[in-house]
Coordinates of C-alpha atoms in Angstrom, one line a residue:
M1 CA 57.7 -79.3 -41.0
P2 CA 55.2 -77.4 -38.7
S3 CA 55.9 -74.5 -37.0
T4 CA 57.9 -74.6 -33.7
S5 CA 56.6 -71.3 -32.6
P6 CA 53.0 -71.4 -31.0
S7 CA 49.9 -69.9 -32.5
S8 CA 47.6 -67.0 -30.9
P9 CA 46.1 -68.4 -28.1
R10 CA 41.9 -69.3 -28.1
P11 CA 39.7 -66.7 -26.9
G12 CA 39.6 -66.5 -23.3
A13 CA 42.3 -68.6 -22.5
S14 CA 44.4 -67.7 -19.6
A15 CA 48.3 -65.7 -20.1
S16 CA 49.7 -67.3 -17.0
G17 CA 52.4 -69.3 -19.2
A18 CA 53.2 -66.2 -21.0
Q19 CA 53.2 -64.6 -17.6
L20 CA 56.2 -67.3 -16.7
L21 CA 58.1 -67.3 -19.9
D22 CA 57.5 -65.4 -22.0
E23 CA 57.8 -66.3 -26.4
E24 CA 61.2 -65.1 -26.8
T25 CA 62.5 -66.7 -23.8
R26 CA 60.8 -70.4 -24.9
E27 CA 61.9 -70.0 -28.4
R28 CA 65.4 -69.4 -27.1
Y29 CA 65.6 -73.1 -25.0
A30 CA 63.7 -74.6 -28.1
R31 CA 67.1 -73.5 -30.3
L32 CA 69.2 -74.4 -27.8
A33 CA 67.6 -78.0 -27.3
R34 CA 67.3 -78.2 -31.8
A35 CA 70.9 -77.3 -31.9
Q36 CA 72.3 -79.3 -29.5
L37 CA 70.2 -83.1 -30.7
G38 CA 71.0 -82.1 -34.4
A39 CA 66.4 -82.0 -34.6
T40 CA 63.9 -81.7 -37.0
A41 CA 61.6 -79.0 -34.0
A42 CA 62.0 -78.2 -30.9
V43 CA 58.9 -76.1 -28.7
V44 CA 58.4 -75.3 -24.3
S45 CA 55.2 -76.0 -24.4
L46 CA 52.9 -74.9 -21.4
T47 CA 49.7 -76.5 -20.6
L48 CA 48.5 -73.0 -19.0
D49 CA 49.1 -71.2 -22.4
G50 CA 45.2 -72.9 -23.5
A51 CA 47.1 -72.8 -27.0
V52 CA 46.7 -75.1 -30.2
H53 CA 50.3 -76.0 -31.4
L54 CA 53.5 -78.7 -31.9
G55 CA 53.4 -80.0 -28.3
G56 CA 50.2 -79.1 -27.1
S57 CA 48.6 -82.6 -26.8
V58 CA 51.9 -83.9 -26.3
A59 CA 52.3 -81.8 -22.5
S60 CA 48.9 -82.2 -21.5
L61 CA 50.5 -86.3 -21.9
V62 CA 53.3 -85.3 -20.0
V63 CA 51.6 -83.9 -17.8
A64 CA 48.6 -86.2 -17.5
R65 CA 51.4 -88.7 -16.9
D66 CA 54.4 -87.1 -14.6
A67 CA 56.5 -88.9 -16.6
P68 CA 58.8 -88.6 -19.7
V69 CA 57.3 -89.8 -22.6
V70 CA 60.0 -91.4 -25.8
S71 CA 59.6 -92.9 -29.0
R72 CA 61.9 -94.2 -31.5
D73 CA 59.1 -93.7 -34.4
L74 CA 55.7 -92.1 -33.3
Q75 CA 53.7 -93.5 -36.9
H76 CA 54.6 -97.0 -35.6
D77 CA 53.7 -96.7 -32.1
P78 CA 49.2 -96.6 -32.5
A79 CA 48.8 -96.7 -28.3
L80 CA 51.4 -93.4 -28.2
R81 CA 49.6 -91.5 -31.5
D82 CA 45.9 -91.8 -30.4
L83 CA 47.0 -90.2 -27.4
L84 CA 48.2 -87.5 -29.3
S85 CA 46.4 -85.2 -31.7
G86 CA 47.1 -81.9 -34.4
P87 CA 50.4 -81.6 -35.2
D88 CA 51.7 -83.7 -32.6
A89 CA 50.2 -87.4 -34.4
E90 CA 52.3 -86.2 -37.4
V91 CA 55.6 -86.5 -36.6
G92 CA 58.2 -88.7 -35.9
A93 CA 60.6 -89.7 -33.8
L94 CA 59.9 -87.5 -29.8
V95 CA 61.2 -87.0 -26.4
A96 CA 59.2 -85.0 -24.2
L97 CA 59.8 -84.2 -20.7
P98 CA 57.9 -82.6 -17.9
L99 CA 58.5 -79.0 -16.7
R100 CA 57.9 -77.8 -12.8
S101 CA 57.5 -74.7 -11.4
I102 CA 56.8 -74.1 -8.0
G103 CA 55.1 -77.2 -7.1
T104 CA 55.7 -81.0 -7.6
V105 CA 53.4 -81.1 -10.7
P106 CA 54.1 -80.5 -14.1
I107 CA 53.0 -77.9 -16.1
G108 CA 54.4 -78.4 -19.7
A109 CA 56.4 -80.4 -21.2
L110 CA 60.4 -80.0 -23.4
C111 CA 59.0 -81.2 -26.5
V112 CA 61.6 -82.2 -29.5
V113 CA 61.2 -84.4 -32.6
D114 CA 62.4 -85.4 -35.5
A115 CA 60.6 -85.6 -39.1
G116 CA 61.6 -89.9 -39.2
P117 CA 62.2 -92.5 -36.7
R118 CA 65.3 -91.6 -34.4
D119 CA 67.2 -94.5 -31.9
W120 CA 67.6 -91.8 -28.8
S121 CA 70.9 -92.6 -27.4
D122 CA 71.4 -92.2 -23.6
S123 CA 73.1 -88.6 -24.1
D124 CA 70.9 -87.4 -25.9
L125 CA 68.0 -88.3 -24.0
E126 CA 70.9 -87.1 -20.8
L127 CA 70.9 -83.7 -22.6
C128 CA 67.1 -83.7 -22.7
A129 CA 67.0 -83.5 -18.8
D130 CA 69.6 -81.2 -18.5
L131 CA 67.5 -78.9 -20.7
A132 CA 64.5 -79.2 -19.0
D133 CA 66.0 -78.7 -15.4
V134 CA 67.0 -75.7 -16.3
C135 CA 64.0 -74.9 -18.2
S136 CA 62.4 -76.1 -15.0
S137 CA 64.6 -73.5 -12.8
E138 CA 63.7 -70.7 -14.6
L139 CA 60.4 -71.6 -14.6
R140 CA 60.1 -71.8 -10.7
L141 CA 62.2 -68.7 -9.9
R142 CA 59.7 -66.6 -12.4
G143 CA 57.2 -68.4 -11.2
E144 CA 58.2 -67.3 -7.1
H145 CA 58.8 -63.9 -8.6
A146 CA 54.8 -63.8 -9.8
R147 CA 54.4 -65.2 -6.4
S148 CA 56.0 -62.0 -4.9
R149 CA 54.3 -60.1 -6.6
E150 CA 50.9 -61.2 -6.0
I151 CA 51.2 -61.8 -2.2
Q152 CA 52.7 -57.7 -2.7
R153 CA 49.3 -57.1 -4.2
L154 CA 47.3 -58.6 -1.9
T155 CA 48.5 -57.4 1.3
T156 CA 48.7 -54.0 0.0
Q157 CA 45.4 -54.2 -1.5
T158 CA 43.9 -56.0 2.2
N159 CA 45.8 -52.7 3.7
R160 CA 44.0 -50.5 1.7
Q161 CA 40.6 -52.6 2.3
S162 CA 41.8 -52.4 5.8
R163 CA 42.3 -48.3 6.0
L164 CA 39.1 -47.8 4.4
L165 CA 37.5 -49.7 7.3
L166 CA 38.6 -48.3 10.0
L167 CA 37.8 -45.2 8.0
L168 CA 34.5 -46.1 8.5
S169 CA 33.9 -47.3 12.3
D170 CA 36.1 -43.7 12.8
A171 CA 33.8 -41.7 9.7
F172 CA 30.2 -42.2 11.4
A173 CA 31.1 -42.2 14.8
D174 CA 30.7 -38.9 15.4
A175 CA 27.1 -38.5 12.8
I176 CA 24.2 -37.2 15.2
T177 CA 21.4 -36.3 12.3
I178 CA 20.0 -38.0 9.6
D179 CA 22.2 -35.4 7.6
D180 CA 25.3 -36.4 9.6
V181 CA 24.4 -39.6 7.7
A182 CA 24.3 -38.1 4.5
T183 CA 27.2 -36.1 4.4
T184 CA 29.5 -38.9 5.9
A185 CA 28.4 -41.0 3.3
G186 CA 29.5 -38.9 1.1
R187 CA 32.6 -37.9 1.9
V188 CA 33.7 -41.7 2.7
A189 CA 32.7 -42.5 -1.1
T190 CA 34.2 -39.7 -2.7
T191 CA 37.3 -39.4 -0.4
G192 CA 37.8 -43.7 0.5
L193 CA 36.3 -45.0 -3.1
G194 CA 36.8 -42.3 -6.0
A195 CA 33.2 -41.8 -6.0
R196 CA 32.1 -38.5 -7.8
Y197 CA 28.9 -38.3 -5.8
A198 CA 26.6 -40.0 -3.2
G199 CA 23.1 -40.1 -2.4
L200 CA 21.4 -41.0 0.7
A201 CA 17.0 -41.4 -0.6
L202 CA 14.9 -42.1 2.9
L203 CA 12.9 -44.7 3.1
D204 CA 9.4 -42.4 3.5
E205 CA 7.0 -43.1 6.4
D206 CA 4.4 -44.9 4.4
G207 CA 6.8 -47.6 2.9
M208 CA 6.1 -47.4 -0.4
S209 CA 8.8 -44.4 -1.6
L210 CA 12.2 -43.5 -1.6
T211 CA 12.9 -39.4 -0.9
Y212 CA 16.5 -38.3 -1.4
T213 CA 17.7 -36.0 1.4
S214 CA 19.5 -33.9 -1.1
L215 CA 19.9 -34.0 -4.6
D216 CA 22.5 -30.6 -4.0
G217 CA 25.4 -33.3 -4.8
F218 CA 23.9 -35.0 -8.3
Y219 CA 23.9 -33.0 -12.1
D220 CA 23.4 -29.8 -12.3
E221 CA 20.3 -30.1 -14.5
I222 CA 18.5 -33.4 -12.8
D223 CA 14.9 -32.9 -12.6
E224 CA 13.2 -32.6 -9.2
N225 CA 11.2 -35.7 -10.4
W226 CA 14.0 -37.8 -9.5
R227 CA 13.9 -36.5 -5.8
T228 CA 11.3 -39.1 -5.1
A229 CA 10.8 -42.9 -6.2
Y230 CA 8.0 -45.2 -5.6
I231 CA 8.5 -49.1 -5.1
G232 CA 7.3 -50.2 -7.9
D233 CA 8.8 -47.7 -10.0
D234 CA 11.1 -49.0 -13.1
R235 CA 14.1 -47.6 -11.7
P236 CA 17.2 -49.4 -10.3
L237 CA 16.5 -47.5 -7.0
S238 CA 12.8 -49.4 -6.3
L239 CA 14.2 -52.3 -7.4
V240 CA 17.1 -52.3 -4.8
A241 CA 14.4 -51.2 -2.6
L242 CA 12.1 -53.8 -2.9
T243 CA 14.5 -56.4 -3.1
R244 CA 16.9 -55.4 -0.7
K245 CA 20.2 -56.5 -2.7
P246 CA 22.9 -54.2 -4.1
M247 CA 23.4 -53.3 -8.5
M248 CA 26.2 -52.1 -9.8
F249 CA 26.9 -50.9 -13.1
T250 CA 29.7 -51.0 -15.0
D251 CA 28.8 -47.9 -17.1
S252 CA 26.0 -45.6 -17.7
A253 CA 25.1 -47.5 -20.9
E254 CA 25.1 -50.8 -18.6
M255 CA 22.0 -49.5 -16.8
V256 CA 20.6 -47.5 -19.4
R257 CA 20.1 -51.0 -21.4
K258 CA 18.2 -52.9 -17.7
F259 CA 16.5 -49.6 -16.9
P260 CA 15.4 -47.6 -20.2
M261 CA 13.6 -45.0 -17.7
T262 CA 17.3 -43.7 -16.9
A263 CA 18.6 -42.4 -19.8
S264 CA 17.3 -38.6 -19.2
V265 CA 19.7 -38.6 -16.2
S266 CA 22.1 -41.0 -17.3
H267 CA 23.8 -38.2 -20.0
N268 CA 26.0 -35.9 -17.6
V269 CA 28.2 -38.3 -16.1
T270 CA 29.0 -41.8 -17.6
G271 CA 30.3 -43.9 -15.5
A272 CA 30.0 -46.4 -13.0
R273 CA 27.0 -46.4 -10.3
G274 CA 26.1 -49.0 -7.9
M275 CA 23.3 -49.4 -5.2
L276 CA 23.3 -50.5 -1.9
P277 CA 20.2 -51.0 0.2
L278 CA 20.7 -49.6 3.8
I279 CA 19.3 -52.2 6.5
S280 CA 19.7 -52.5 9.6
S281 CA 17.8 -54.6 12.4
G282 CA 15.9 -56.6 9.9
K283 CA 14.2 -53.4 8.4
L284 CA 14.8 -51.0 5.5
L285 CA 16.1 -47.9 6.0
G286 CA 16.9 -46.7 2.7
V287 CA 19.5 -46.9 -0.7
L288 CA 22.6 -45.0 -0.8
T289 CA 23.9 -44.2 -5.0
L290 CA 26.8 -43.9 -5.7
V291 CA 28.0 -42.2 -8.7
W292 CA 31.4 -42.7 -10.6
D293 CA 32.9 -40.5 -13.5
M294 CA 34.7 -43.6 -15.3
P295 CA 33.3 -47.3 -15.6
R296 CA 34.8 -49.7 -13.6
V297 CA 34.4 -53.0 -13.0
F298 CA 33.5 -54.3 -9.1
D299 CA 35.6 -57.7 -8.1
E300 CA 34.4 -59.2 -4.8
Q301 CA 36.6 -57.3 -2.8
S302 CA 36.0 -54.1 -3.9
R303 CA 31.9 -55.0 -3.2
A304 CA 32.3 -56.5 0.1
I305 CA 34.2 -52.5 0.5
K306 CA 30.8 -51.0 -0.8
T307 CA 28.8 -53.5 1.3
A308 CA 30.4 -52.7 4.7
L309 CA 30.0 -48.7 3.8
A310 CA 26.2 -49.8 3.3
G311 CA 25.9 -51.8 7.0
Y312 CA 28.2 -48.5 8.9
T313 CA 25.6 -46.0 7.3
A314 CA 22.2 -48.4 7.7
Q315 CA 24.2 -48.4 11.8
A316 CA 24.2 -44.9 11.4
L317 CA 21.2 -43.9 9.8
D318 CA 19.1 -46.6 12.2
R319 CA 20.9 -44.6 15.7
A320 CA 20.3 -41.0 13.9
Q321 CA 16.6 -42.1 13.5
M322 CA 16.2 -43.1 17.1
L323 CA 17.9 -40.2 18.2
A324 CA 16.0 -37.6 16.0
A325 CA 12.0 -40.0 17.5
R326 CA 13.4 -39.4 21.1
Q327 CA 13.7 -35.6 20.2
G328 CA 10.5 -35.1 19.3
V329 CA 9.0 -36.8 22.1
A330 CA 11.4 -34.9 24.5
R331 CA 10.7 -31.4 22.0
T332 CA 6.9 -33.1 23.4
L333 CA 7.7 -33.2 26.9
Q334 CA 9.4 -29.8 27.2
A335 CA 7.4 -28.2 25.5
A336 CA 4.4 -29.3 27.6
M337 CA 5.9 -28.5 30.8
L338 CA 6.6 -24.8 29.9
S339 CA 3.5 -23.5 29.5
P340 CA 2.5 -20.6 27.6
L341 CA 3.2 -17.1 29.4
P342 CA -0.6 -15.1 30.8
T343 CA -1.4 -12.8 29.1
I344 CA -1.4 -9.5 31.1
Q345 CA -2.5 -6.0 31.3
G346 CA 0.3 -3.3 31.9
V347 CA 2.8 -5.8 30.9
T348 CA 4.6 -7.9 28.0
F349 CA 6.1 -10.9 27.9
A350 CA 9.1 -12.5 25.5
S351 CA 11.2 -15.5 26.1
I352 CA 13.0 -18.3 24.3
Y353 CA 14.3 -21.9 25.5
E354 CA 17.1 -23.3 23.4
P355 CA 18.1 -27.0 25.1
A356 CA 22.4 -27.6 24.1
A357 CA 24.1 -28.4 21.2
R358 CA 23.4 -31.9 20.5
T359 CA 21.4 -33.5 23.5
E360 CA 17.9 -34.5 23.0
E361 CA 16.7 -31.0 23.2
V362 CA 15.1 -30.8 26.1
G363 CA 17.6 -30.0 29.4
G364 CA 16.3 -28.8 32.8
D365 CA 15.9 -24.0 32.1
W366 CA 13.3 -23.7 32.2
Y367 CA 10.9 -19.9 33.1
D368 CA 7.6 -19.0 34.7
A369 CA 5.3 -15.9 34.9
I370 CA 2.0 -16.5 36.7
E371 CA -1.4 -13.4 37.6
L372 CA -1.5 -14.1 41.7
P373 CA -5.0 -13.3 43.6
D374 CA -3.9 -10.4 45.0
G375 CA -2.9 -9.0 41.0
S376 CA 0.2 -8.9 41.3
I377 CA 2.6 -10.8 39.0
A378 CA 5.3 -13.5 40.3
V379 CA 7.7 -14.6 37.3
M380 CA 9.9 -17.6 38.1
I381 CA 13.2 -19.1 36.2
G382 CA 15.4 -21.3 36.9
D383 CA 18.3 -24.4 36.1
V384 CA 17.9 -28.0 37.2
T385 CA 21.6 -29.6 36.7
G386 CA 21.5 -31.5 33.7
H387 CA 20.9 -31.5 30.6
D388 CA 19.1 -34.4 29.3
V389 CA 15.4 -35.9 29.4
A390 CA 16.1 -37.4 33.1
A391 CA 16.7 -32.9 34.2
A392 CA 13.6 -31.9 32.4
A393 CA 11.6 -34.3 33.7
V394 CA 13.3 -32.7 37.6
M395 CA 12.3 -29.4 36.6
G396 CA 9.2 -30.0 35.9
Q397 CA 8.5 -31.6 39.0
L398 CA 10.2 -28.0 40.7
R399 CA 8.7 -26.0 38.2
S400 CA 5.5 -27.2 39.1
M401 CA 6.0 -27.5 42.7
L402 CA 7.0 -23.6 42.7
R403 CA 4.1 -22.6 40.4
A404 CA 2.4 -23.5 43.4
F405 CA 3.5 -21.9 45.7
A406 CA 4.0 -19.0 44.4
W407 CA -0.2 -18.9 44.1
E408 CA -1.1 -20.1 47.6
H409 CA 1.1 -18.6 50.3
N410 CA 1.1 -14.8 49.9
E411 CA 5.3 -14.7 51.4
P412 CA 7.7 -12.8 49.8
P413 CA 10.2 -14.5 47.5
S414 CA 12.5 -15.6 50.0
A415 CA 10.2 -17.4 52.0
I416 CA 8.5 -19.2 48.5
L417 CA 12.2 -20.4 48.1
S418 CA 12.8 -22.3 51.4
I419 CA 9.8 -23.8 51.0
L420 CA 10.3 -25.3 47.8
D421 CA 14.2 -26.2 48.8
K422 CA 12.4 -28.1 51.9
T423 CA 9.9 -29.3 50.2
N424 CA 12.5 -30.8 47.7
R425 CA 14.2 -32.4 50.5
G426 CA 11.6 -33.7 52.4
I427 CA 9.9 -35.3 49.4
K428 CA 12.9 -37.1 48.1
L429 CA 13.3 -35.2 45.0
D430 CA 16.7 -34.4 46.1
A431 CA 16.9 -31.7 43.2
T432 CA 19.7 -28.9 42.9
G433 CA 20.2 -26.4 40.7
T434 CA 19.5 -22.3 40.6
A435 CA 16.4 -20.5 40.6
I436 CA 15.1 -16.6 40.6
V437 CA 11.1 -15.9 42.1
A438 CA 10.4 -12.3 41.7
R439 CA 6.8 -11.0 43.0
L440 CA 5.8 -7.7 40.8
S441 CA 3.5 -5.2 42.3
H442 CA 1.4 -2.3 40.7
E443 CA 3.2 1.0 42.2
G444 CA 1.5 3.9 40.5
D445 CA 2.7 4.0 36.9
G446 CA 5.4 0.8 37.0
L447 CA 6.2 -2.0 39.0
R448 CA 7.7 -2.9 42.3
M449 CA 10.1 -6.0 42.0
R450 CA 11.2 -7.9 44.7
W451 CA 13.1 -10.7 43.9
S452 CA 15.5 -13.4 46.0
S453 CA 18.0 -15.7 43.6
A454 CA 19.5 -19.4 44.9
G455 CA 22.4 -19.2 43.0
H456 CA 21.3 -18.1 40.2
P457 CA 22.9 -15.0 37.9
P458 CA 21.8 -11.6 38.3
P459 CA 18.9 -10.1 36.9
V460 CA 19.9 -7.2 34.4
V461 CA 17.2 -4.0 34.1
A462 CA 16.8 -2.6 30.4
R463 CA 15.5 1.1 31.1
A464 CA 13.5 3.3 28.9
D465 CA 16.6 5.8 28.9
G466 CA 18.6 3.1 27.1
T467 CA 20.9 2.4 30.0
V468 CA 21.2 -1.3 31.5
E469 CA 21.7 -2.1 35.7
I470 CA 22.8 -5.8 36.6
L471 CA 20.9 -5.7 39.4
Q472 CA 22.9 -6.6 42.8
G473 CA 21.8 -8.3 45.5
R474 CA 23.0 -11.0 48.7
N475 CA 22.8 -14.5 46.5
G476 CA 21.7 -17.1 48.7
L477 CA 23.2 -21.1 48.4
M478 CA 21.0 -23.2 45.3
L479 CA 18.8 -25.5 45.7
G480 CA 19.4 -28.6 47.5
V481 CA 22.0 -28.0 49.2
E482 CA 21.0 -26.8 53.2
P483 CA 17.4 -25.8 53.0
S484 CA 17.5 -25.1 56.5
I485 CA 19.5 -21.5 55.0
T486 CA 18.4 -18.2 55.9
R487 CA 17.1 -16.4 52.4
H488 CA 16.9 -12.9 51.1
D489 CA 15.0 -10.3 49.1
H490 CA 15.9 -6.9 47.4
E491 CA 13.5 -5.0 45.5
V492 CA 13.7 -2.6 42.8
L493 CA 11.5 -0.4 41.3
L494 CA 10.6 -0.5 37.2
G495 CA 8.9 2.4 35.5
P496 CA 7.6 2.2 32.0
G497 CA 9.1 1.2 29.4
D498 CA 11.8 -1.0 31.6
V499 CA 12.6 -4.6 30.2
L500 CA 13.5 -7.1 33.3
V501 CA 16.2 -10.0 32.1
L502 CA 16.1 -13.2 33.8
Y503 CA 18.3 -15.0 32.1
T504 CA 19.9 -18.7 32.4
D505 CA 24.0 -19.1 33.1
G506 CA 24.1 -21.0 29.5
L507 CA 23.9 -17.2 27.7
V508 CA 26.6 -15.8 29.2
E509 CA 29.1 -18.3 30.7
R510 CA 31.7 -18.8 28.6
R511 CA 35.0 -21.6 29.3
D512 CA 37.2 -19.1 28.7
E513 CA 35.9 -16.5 30.2
M514 CA 35.6 -15.2 33.6
F515 CA 32.0 -14.6 34.4
L516 CA 31.7 -10.6 34.6
D517 CA 33.0 -11.1 31.3
G518 CA 30.1 -12.4 30.3
L519 CA 27.6 -10.1 32.4
R520 CA 29.4 -7.3 30.3
R521 CA 28.8 -8.2 26.9
L522 CA 25.4 -9.2 27.7
V523 CA 24.8 -5.6 29.3
T524 CA 26.8 -4.2 26.0
T525 CA 23.9 -6.6 23.6
L526 CA 21.2 -4.8 25.5
E527 CA 22.2 -1.2 24.6
S528 CA 22.5 -1.9 21.7
S529 CA 19.3 -3.6 20.8
G530 CA 17.6 -0.4 20.9
T531 CA 15.9 -0.4 17.4
V532 CA 15.1 -4.6 18.0
A533 CA 11.2 -5.3 18.7
F534 CA 10.9 -6.5 21.8
A535 CA 9.2 -9.9 20.2
E536 CA 12.7 -11.0 18.9
L537 CA 15.0 -9.4 21.8
P538 CA 15.1 -13.2 23.2
S539 CA 16.2 -14.9 20.1
V540 CA 19.0 -11.9 19.5
L541 CA 20.4 -12.3 22.5
V542 CA 21.0 -15.5 21.3
R543 CA 22.4 -15.1 18.3
D544 CA 24.9 -12.6 19.9
L545 CA 26.3 -14.3 22.6
V546 CA 25.9 -17.4 21.6
G547 CA 26.1 -18.2 18.0
D548 CA 25.4 -21.9 17.1
A549 CA 28.1 -23.6 19.6
L550 CA 25.5 -23.9 22.5
A551 CA 27.6 -25.8 24.9
D552 CA 24.6 -25.5 27.7
D553 CA 20.7 -24.5 27.8
I554 CA 19.7 -21.5 27.8
A555 CA 16.3 -19.8 28.9
V556 CA 15.8 -15.9 28.6
L557 CA 12.2 -14.2 29.8
L558 CA 11.9 -10.6 29.1
V559 CA 9.0 -8.3 31.1
R560 CA 8.0 -5.2 30.2
V561 CA 6.3 -2.5 31.7
D562 CA 3.8 -1.5 29.3
A563 CA 1.9 2.0 31.7
Q564 CA 2.0 5.2 30.5
P565 CA 4.9 7.4 32.2
A566 CA 4.0 9.4 34.9
V567 CA 5.4 12.7 35.8
P568 CA 7.2 10.8 39.5
A569 CA 8.1 13.5 42.4
P570 CA 10.5 15.1 42.4
G571 CA 13.5 13.3 44.3
A572 CA 11.3 9.7 44.5
P573 CA 14.0 7.2 44.6
T574 CA 13.9 4.8 41.5
D575 CA 15.0 1.6 42.5
L576 CA 15.8 -0.1 46.2
G577 CA 19.0 -2.4 47.5
E578 CA 20.5 -2.9 44.3
V579 CA 24.2 -2.0 42.3
A580 CA 24.0 -0.7 39.1
F581 CA 26.8 -1.7 36.6
R582 CA 27.3 0.0 33.6

């Protein structure tokens, strides 16, 4: 008689039946049926097993009919015998009852057989039905348990996917530059997806090649030639860019089989690879490459997460590239507005303009210097309210008017500021901001400076002897408030080697300190800058006083008196109308 134990499943067969009732449990029910009925053999056969054993074709028949199969003598029941196969067609008497798990559709059968003919009594059939019901109850219990585990698994997977998607949406919110995008994509890939490396390759301007922004995160020994890939190359990166379809490799060996030329860069890390096209508004921006330490299989949900990462990366990259383009235009505009400083005998200029951090790199700060028809020099600095292209545009108009007025009107600085303020109101420009206008006239070997301020931080003079003075005077109202007010002039004498320091408030203002504290820091920095080259001094001031955290635009204009010093007359005054602060 054939064995009652099922044989090994065919290759590729589902294991779902074994997960519901393991082999030991099914054998226990089979033993019980044999013992209670005195049968030759019995088996619990589940159609989900995909196995060939006693009862396999009987179970399929029972499931198909959704009804019991009973035969006194299978050998004399040709209609039934012809529907069975293998060992099932060779038995004598047969009783097979459907087994059910969750739902009403049977998933197998309890099969009881005798070697020869047998008249099955009512009690035999009732006992078989009871055993089938008990077996079905256990199947349902285990099925519910398995379904609960699957629901829990799917819920956990869904929650993890939701957290990753939330991480993606939050992570790229502050990515402003291309470097920000590359760093953020790498951080999300390593912390959220378990990748070892992430590389961002951008489509070059010619549209025919891609270049990685950095290879620092990849292999230590990678050839620099791998930084760039041409669209026609036999590389997965190139094919992804060409087809705009992602490519996933379970390990480096799979990648090398398809792209043999990658063998030289696949020996260090043998894990999985993923290459995702970055597409925004229908245009290809680049390809994101992910590398794992270990092999992995990419299921549907895993691919969905990686597709989402590519989508967020592409959107952030598109935004960063657009901002970079706008910044390029804005920097060109700003450079055009800040014309080169003149070359004037007897004085030397040095300057710097630094926009506020994380803006379009333009703003409302400016400086200017022109030589006037009478040989004197007009120097100006100002700060229009705002830190963007609109502020730069207003600044350009205000600066141009101030330059024209200083050239055309042989008036003191206070009068020039009044004319500017009235014109600002009259032509409906309505700009607001601060400014200083100074007129430097030759006097002996030095310069007499006459200046007026419209709400601007005070000028500072670094004397040739190393002392530093903050020039104090009556500060007028800022521009754009009340053009009819009376403005005032102040004077100071600048000797050979003295340096006039004009600046905007971004150089000295901090949120956590008083304005006077910022002025003290400026004085201290100037006092300790004796060995700094004059041309480098503006950059040093910005670096030492502000560092990299630019919260406001900064403009600095330095004017050094270069005439050879002369011996002053005894008791001659050195300045007028200012109070020195050390």
